[in-house]
Coordinates of C-alpha atoms and ligand atoms in Angstrom, one line a residue:
X24 CA 27.9 -45.7 189.8
X25 CA 31.2 -47.5 189.7
X26 CA 33.5 -47.3 186.7
X27 CA 32.7 -50.4 184.6
X28 CA 36.2 -50.4 183.0
X29 CA 38.4 -53.3 184.2
X30 CA 41.5 -52.2 186.0
X31 CA 44.6 -52.7 183.8
X32 CA 46.4 -56.0 184.6
X33 CA 49.2 -55.4 187.0
X34 CA 52.5 -56.0 185.3
X35 CA 54.2 -59.1 186.5
X36 CA 57.3 -59.7 188.5
X37 CA 60.1 -60.9 186.2
X38 CA 61.4 -64.3 187.3
X39 CA 63.1 -66.0 184.4
X40 CA 65.9 -65.2 182.0
X41 CA 63.5 -65.3 179.1
X42 CA 61.2 -62.8 180.9
X43 CA 64.2 -60.5 181.4
X44 CA 65.1 -60.8 177.7
X45 CA 61.5 -60.0 176.7
X46 CA 61.5 -57.0 179.1
X47 CA 64.7 -55.7 177.3
X48 CA 66.8 -56.0 180.5
X49 CA 69.2 -58.6 179.1
X50 CA 70.3 -59.6 175.6
X51 CA 69.2 -62.9 174.1
X52 CA 72.8 -64.1 174.0
X53 CA 72.9 -64.1 177.8
X54 CA 69.7 -66.0 178.3
X55 CA 71.2 -69.5 178.5
X56 CA 73.8 -68.6 181.1
X57 CA 71.4 -66.5 183.1
X58 CA 68.9 -69.4 183.0
X59 CA 71.5 -71.5 184.8
X60 CA 71.9 -68.7 187.4
X61 CA 68.1 -68.6 187.9
X62 CA 68.0 -72.3 188.4
X63 CA 70.5 -72.0 191.2
X64 CA 69.4 -68.7 192.9
X65 CA 65.9 -67.2 192.8
X66 CA 65.3 -64.2 190.6
X67 CA 62.5 -61.6 191.0
X68 CA 62.3 -58.1 189.8
X69 CA 59.1 -56.3 190.5
X70 CA 57.6 -53.8 188.1
X71 CA 58.2 -51.0 190.6
X72 CA 62.0 -51.7 190.4
X73 CA 62.1 -52.6 186.7
X74 CA 60.6 -49.2 186.0
X75 CA 63.5 -47.5 187.7
X76 CA 66.2 -49.1 185.6
X77 CA 67.7 -46.6 183.2
X78 CA 68.9 -46.9 179.6
X79 CA 72.5 -47.7 180.6
X80 CA 71.6 -51.1 182.1
X81 CA 75.1 -52.3 182.7
X82 CA 75.9 -49.3 184.8
X83 CA 72.5 -49.0 186.5
X84 CA 72.6 -49.4 190.3
X85 CA 69.2 -51.0 190.4
X86 CA 70.0 -53.4 187.6
X87 CA 73.3 -54.4 189.3
X88 CA 71.4 -55.4 192.4
X89 CA 68.6 -57.4 190.9
X90 CA 69.5 -58.6 187.4
X91 CA 71.3 -62.0 187.6
X92 CA 74.9 -62.1 186.5
X93 CA 77.0 -65.0 185.0
X94 CA 79.6 -64.4 187.8
X95 CA 77.2 -65.8 190.3
X96 CA 78.0 -69.3 189.2
X97 CA 81.7 -68.8 190.4
X98 CA 81.9 -69.7 194.0
X99 CA 85.2 -68.5 195.6
X100 CA 87.0 -70.8 198.1
X101 CA 86.3 -68.4 201.0
X102 CA 82.5 -68.2 200.3
X103 CA 80.1 -70.0 202.5
X104 CA 76.6 -71.4 202.1
X105 CA 75.7 -70.1 205.5
X106 CA 77.9 -67.0 205.6
X107 CA 76.7 -65.6 208.9
X108 CA 76.4 -68.9 210.7
X109 CA 72.7 -69.1 211.4
X110 CA 72.6 -72.9 211.5
X111 CA 74.9 -73.2 214.4
X112 CA 72.6 -71.1 216.6
X113 CA 69.2 -72.5 215.6
X114 CA 67.7 -74.4 218.5
X115 CA 64.3 -74.8 216.7
X116 CA 63.4 -74.5 213.0
X117 CA 63.2 -70.9 211.8
X118 CA 64.7 -69.4 214.9
X119 CA 68.3 -68.2 215.5
X120 CA 69.4 -67.4 219.1
X121 CA 72.9 -65.9 218.8
X122 CA 72.9 -63.1 221.3
X123 CA 71.5 -63.5 224.8
X124 CA 68.6 -61.0 224.7
X125 CA 67.3 -61.4 221.1
X126 CA 66.3 -64.0 218.6
X127 CA 65.7 -64.0 214.9
X128 CA 62.6 -65.6 213.5
X129 CA 62.2 -66.4 209.8
X130 CA 58.5 -67.1 209.2
X131 CA 58.9 -66.9 205.4
X132 CA 61.8 -67.2 203.1
X133 CA 60.1 -65.5 200.1
X134 CA 61.0 -61.9 199.1
X135 CA 59.4 -59.4 196.7
X136 CA 62.7 -59.2 194.9
X137 CA 65.9 -61.3 195.1
X138 CA 69.0 -59.3 195.7
X139 CA 72.0 -60.8 193.8
X140 CA 74.2 -60.4 196.9
X141 CA 71.8 -61.9 199.4
X142 CA 73.5 -63.5 202.4
X143 CA 70.7 -66.1 202.6
X144 CA 70.6 -66.8 198.9
X145 CA 70.9 -70.6 199.4
X146 CA 67.7 -70.5 201.4
X147 CA 65.4 -67.8 200.0
X148 CA 62.9 -68.4 197.2
X149 CA 62.7 -72.2 197.5
X150 CA 59.5 -74.2 197.4
X151 CA 59.4 -74.9 201.2
X152 CA 59.8 -71.3 202.1
X153 CA 57.0 -70.7 204.5
X154 CA 57.4 -71.9 208.1
X155 CA 54.7 -74.4 209.0
X156 CA 52.2 -73.5 211.7
X157 CA 53.7 -76.2 214.0
X158 CA 57.1 -74.7 213.5
X159 CA 55.9 -71.2 214.3
X160 CA 54.2 -72.6 217.5
X161 CA 57.5 -74.3 218.5
X162 CA 59.4 -71.1 217.9
X163 CA 56.9 -69.2 220.1
X164 CA 57.2 -71.8 222.8
X165 CA 60.9 -71.4 222.7
X166 CA 60.6 -67.6 223.1
X167 CA 58.1 -68.0 225.9
X168 CA 60.5 -70.4 227.7
X169 CA 63.5 -68.0 227.4
X170 CA 62.9 -65.1 229.7
X171 CA 66.1 -63.4 228.6
X172 CA 64.7 -62.8 225.1
X173 CA 63.9 -59.0 225.1
X174 CA 63.6 -58.5 221.4
X175 CA 62.3 -60.7 218.5
X176 CA 63.5 -59.8 215.0
X177 CA 61.4 -61.1 212.1
X178 CA 63.5 -61.5 209.1
X179 CA 63.7 -63.9 206.2
X180 CA 63.1 -63.7 203.4
X181 CA 60.7 -60.8 203.9
X182 CA 58.2 -61.1 206.8
X183 CA 55.9 -58.6 205.1
X184 CA 55.3 -61.2 202.4
X185 CA 53.1 -63.1 204.9
X186 CA 49.4 -62.6 204.4
X187 CA 48.5 -59.6 206.6
X188 CA 46.2 -61.7 208.9
X189 CA 49.0 -64.2 209.5
X190 CA 51.5 -61.5 210.2
X191 CA 49.0 -59.8 212.6
X192 CA 48.4 -63.1 214.5
X193 CA 52.2 -63.6 214.8
X194 CA 52.8 -60.0 216.0
X195 CA 50.0 -60.4 218.6
X196 CA 51.4 -63.7 219.8
X197 CA 54.7 -62.0 220.4
X198 CA 53.0 -59.0 222.0
X199 CA 51.4 -61.3 224.5
X200 CA 54.8 -62.6 225.8
X201 CA 55.6 -60.4 228.8
X202 CA 59.4 -60.5 228.5
X203 CA 59.4 -59.6 224.8
X204 CA 59.5 -55.8 224.8
X205 CA 60.6 -55.0 221.3
X206 CA 59.7 -56.5 217.9
X207 CA 61.6 -55.6 214.8
X208 CA 60.9 -56.5 211.2
X209 CA 63.4 -56.4 208.4
X210 CA 61.9 -55.8 205.0
X211 CA 62.6 -54.9 201.4
X212 CA 59.0 -54.3 200.5
X213 CA 58.8 -50.5 201.0
X214 CA 61.3 -50.1 198.2
X215 CA 60.9 -53.4 196.4
X216 CA 57.2 -53.6 196.1
X217 CA 55.8 -50.4 197.7
X218 CA 52.2 -50.9 196.6
X219 CA 51.9 -53.8 199.0
X220 CA 52.0 -51.3 201.9
X221 CA 48.2 -51.0 202.3
X222 CA 45.6 -50.8 205.0
X223 CA 45.7 -54.5 206.0
X224 CA 49.5 -54.5 206.4
X225 CA 49.4 -51.2 208.3
X226 CA 46.7 -52.6 210.6
X227 CA 48.8 -55.6 211.3
X228 CA 51.9 -53.5 212.1
X229 CA 49.9 -51.2 214.4
X230 CA 48.1 -54.1 216.3
X231 CA 50.7 -54.8 219.0
X232 CA 50.9 -52.5 222.0
X233 CA 54.7 -53.0 222.0
X234 CA 56.8 -51.1 219.5
X235 CA 57.2 -52.8 216.1
X236 CA 60.3 -51.3 214.4
X237 CA 60.6 -51.7 210.7
X238 CA 64.2 -51.8 209.3
X239 CA 63.9 -50.9 205.6
X240 CA 66.5 -52.4 203.3
X241 CA 67.6 -49.8 200.8
X242 CA 71.0 -49.5 199.1
X243 CA 70.8 -46.6 196.6
X244 CA 69.0 -43.3 196.6
X245 CA 67.4 -44.2 193.2
X246 CA 65.4 -46.9 195.1
X247 CA 63.5 -44.2 196.9
X248 CA 61.1 -43.6 194.0
X249 CA 57.9 -41.6 194.5
X250 CA 56.1 -44.9 195.1
X251 CA 58.6 -46.0 197.7
X252 CA 58.4 -42.5 199.4
X253 CA 54.6 -42.8 199.5
X254 CA 54.9 -46.2 201.2
X255 CA 57.3 -44.8 203.8
X256 CA 55.0 -41.9 204.4
X257 CA 52.1 -44.4 205.0
X258 CA 54.3 -46.3 207.5
X259 CA 55.5 -43.3 209.4
X260 CA 52.0 -41.8 209.5
X261 CA 50.7 -45.1 211.0
X262 CA 53.3 -44.6 213.8
X263 CA 55.7 -47.3 212.7
X264 CA 59.3 -46.3 213.7
X265 CA 61.6 -46.7 210.7
X266 CA 65.2 -47.7 210.5
X267 CA 67.4 -48.0 207.4
X268 CA 69.7 -51.0 206.7
X269 CA 72.0 -50.9 203.7
X270 CA 74.7 -53.1 202.3
X271 CA 77.9 -51.5 201.0
X272 CA 78.2 -52.9 197.5
X273 CA 80.9 -52.5 194.9
X274 CA 79.5 -50.8 191.8
X275 CA 76.3 -49.8 193.5
X276 CA 77.0 -47.4 196.4
X277 CA 80.7 -47.6 197.0
X278 CA 81.4 -43.9 196.5
X279 CA 81.1 -41.1 199.0
X280 CA 78.5 -39.0 197.1
X281 CA 76.1 -42.0 196.6
X282 CA 76.5 -43.1 200.3
X283 CA 75.9 -39.5 201.5
X284 CA 72.9 -39.1 199.2
X285 CA 71.4 -42.4 200.3
X286 CA 71.7 -41.7 204.0
X287 CA 70.3 -38.2 203.6
X288 CA 67.4 -39.5 201.4
X289 CA 66.6 -42.0 204.1
X290 CA 66.4 -39.4 206.8
X291 CA 64.4 -37.1 204.6
X292 CA 61.9 -40.0 204.5
X293 CA 61.9 -40.4 208.3
X294 CA 64.1 -43.5 208.2
X295 CA 67.0 -43.4 210.6
X296 CA 70.1 -45.1 209.1
X297 CA 70.9 -48.0 211.4
X298 CA 73.3 -50.5 209.8
X299 CA 75.6 -50.3 206.8
X300 CA 76.6 -54.0 206.3
X301 CA 79.9 -55.0 204.9
X302 CA 78.9 -57.6 202.2
X303 CA 78.9 -61.2 203.5
X304 CA 80.8 -64.1 202.0
X305 CA 77.7 -65.4 200.2
X306 CA 78.4 -67.8 197.3
X307 CA 78.9 -66.1 193.9
X308 CA 78.9 -62.6 195.2
X309 CA 82.6 -61.7 195.0
X310 CA 81.9 -59.0 192.3
X311 CA 80.0 -57.0 195.0
X312 CA 82.7 -57.1 197.7
X313 CA 85.2 -54.5 198.5
X314 CA 87.8 -54.7 201.2
X315 CA 87.2 -53.8 204.8
X316 CA 89.8 -51.0 204.5
X317 CA 88.0 -49.5 201.5
X318 CA 84.8 -49.7 203.4
X319 CA 86.3 -48.0 206.4
X320 CA 87.7 -45.2 204.4
X321 CA 84.3 -44.6 202.7
X322 CA 82.4 -44.6 206.0
X323 CA 85.0 -42.4 207.7
X324 CA 84.4 -39.9 204.9
X325 CA 80.8 -39.6 206.0
X326 CA 81.7 -38.3 209.4
X327 CA 81.6 -34.5 209.4
X328 CA 80.3 -34.5 205.8
X329 CA 76.7 -35.4 206.7
X330 CA 74.7 -34.9 209.9
X331 CA 75.1 -37.3 212.8
X332 CA 71.5 -38.3 212.2
X333 CA 72.5 -39.7 208.8
X334 CA 75.4 -41.9 210.2
X335 CA 74.8 -45.7 210.1
X336 CA 77.0 -48.1 212.0
X337 CA 79.2 -50.0 209.6
X338 CA 79.2 -53.6 210.6
X339 CA 80.5 -57.0 209.6
X340 CA 78.8 -60.2 210.4
X341 CA 81.7 -62.3 211.4
X342 CA 81.6 -65.6 209.5
X343 CA 80.8 -68.6 211.6
X344 CA 78.0 -67.0 213.6
X345 CA 80.1 -64.8 215.9
X346 CA 77.8 -61.9 215.4
X347 CA 78.1 -58.3 214.2
X348 CA 81.1 -56.2 215.0
X349 CA 81.4 -52.5 214.1
X350 CA 84.2 -51.7 211.6
X351 CA 84.1 -48.0 212.3
X352 CA 87.4 -46.1 212.2
X353 CA 89.1 -45.6 215.5
X354 CA 89.3 -41.9 216.6
X355 CA 91.2 -42.4 219.8
X356 CA 94.9 -42.9 220.2
X357 CA 96.0 -42.7 223.9
X358 CA 95.1 -39.2 225.0
X359 CA 94.7 -38.0 221.4
X360 CA 91.3 -37.8 219.7
X361 CA 91.1 -37.3 215.9
X362 CA 88.5 -35.0 214.4
X363 CA 86.6 -35.7 211.2
X364 CA 89.4 -34.2 209.1
X365 CA 91.9 -36.6 210.6
X366 CA 93.6 -33.9 212.9
X367 CA 94.6 -35.1 216.4
X368 CA 93.8 -33.1 219.5
X369 CA 94.8 -33.8 223.1
X370 CA 92.1 -34.8 225.5
X371 CA 92.7 -35.6 229.2
X372 CA 89.8 -36.1 231.6
X373 CA 90.5 -34.7 235.1
Ligands
SF4_592 S1 65.4 -59.0 200.5 FE1 66.9 -59.7 202.0 S2 66.5 -61.9 202.2 FE2 65.5 -61.2 200.4 S3 66.9 -61.5 198.7 FE3 67.2 -59.4 199.4 S4 68.9 -59.6 201.0 FE4 68.1 -61.6 200.6

C-alpha cells in the first residue's frame, strides 16, 4: 500500500529581492536596490544552492555567484551587451557559426540559476527565451546544409531546462545528420539543480548513437554538494562523458588553493576540467574581473602542483566574436624550456 502522506512541497527557487530578504540572504535595507538589479538581470537561486550558503554570506563563494549585487547597475565603458560577439556570427536565429567546424545552438535561454557574471546576461531569463519550433527547424536546416559542421554545441541558457522529450527529439535530429559527429551540451544543472537529473533526462542524453558530451559549469568546490555528486554519478553511470568548465572569478575562486581543490574535486567526480574562462566584459560584472596577468599567474601555479588530468585550458573569448584564445603561460624561450618551478633547461632536437 502506498504511503498516503503527501510529499512535502519542494522549496521554491528564489527570484525576487523580497524573496531573498525573506530567506535571510539579504538585509531589508538592500531590497529596493536589489529589486532594481532584478528588474534588469534575471535572478534565480535554487533551494539546492541556497542550502549551501554559509553564515558569513558576504564572504560566501556561492552567495557571491548568485545573490545580486548593487554594483551590477554600474556598467563600465569597456563592457559590452554582447561580450563574445555572438550576434555578428549568427546566420539564423539561435545559431552561432564562428569556427568552421562547429556551431552553437541556443534552444532555450532559461537557466536553473542566474550567475551574476553571466556573459549572456542581457539575453537569459527573458520572456521570449525558448526558441520556436520553426526557428529550431531553420537551425537544423542550416546545419544540414553545412557539411563542414562536425560538432554542434547546445548552450544557452541551459539546454537541460528543455522538457526531456523535446531535448531528446533535438538530439536525435542532430544524430541523424551524417556530418555531425559530436554533440556537446553546456549545463549548470548538475550543480545548480541536481535533482533534475532523472530518468527522462538520462534517457534523452543516451538516445543518440553519437557521443553527447556534457560540459558542467562549476566554479567552486563547495558547489559539489552530495546532491551534485549524486547527479554527476548518475550521468557518468549512464555513459555521458563529462567535462568541466569554470570561470575564474575574483572573490570566488581566484586563489591557488581553491582552484586546485576545484579541479581535483571535478576529477574525483569523473569530470575532466576542460576550460577555465577569463571573465568576459559583461555589463555590471567588473567586481568579478581580475587582470589577465593575475589569471596567468594563478593558472601557472597549478602546473606541477596538481595532476595533468586536473589542468584546464585557461582561455579568453576575445571581444568582438574573434573566438577563444589560450592565455596559458609560455614555457618556451628559444632553445630553453621552463619547468613548473620556473627554472629554464636547454632543449635542442637533433
Ligand atoms: S548558467 Fe550559464 S547562461 Fe545561465 S546564467 Fe549562468 S553563465 Fe549565464
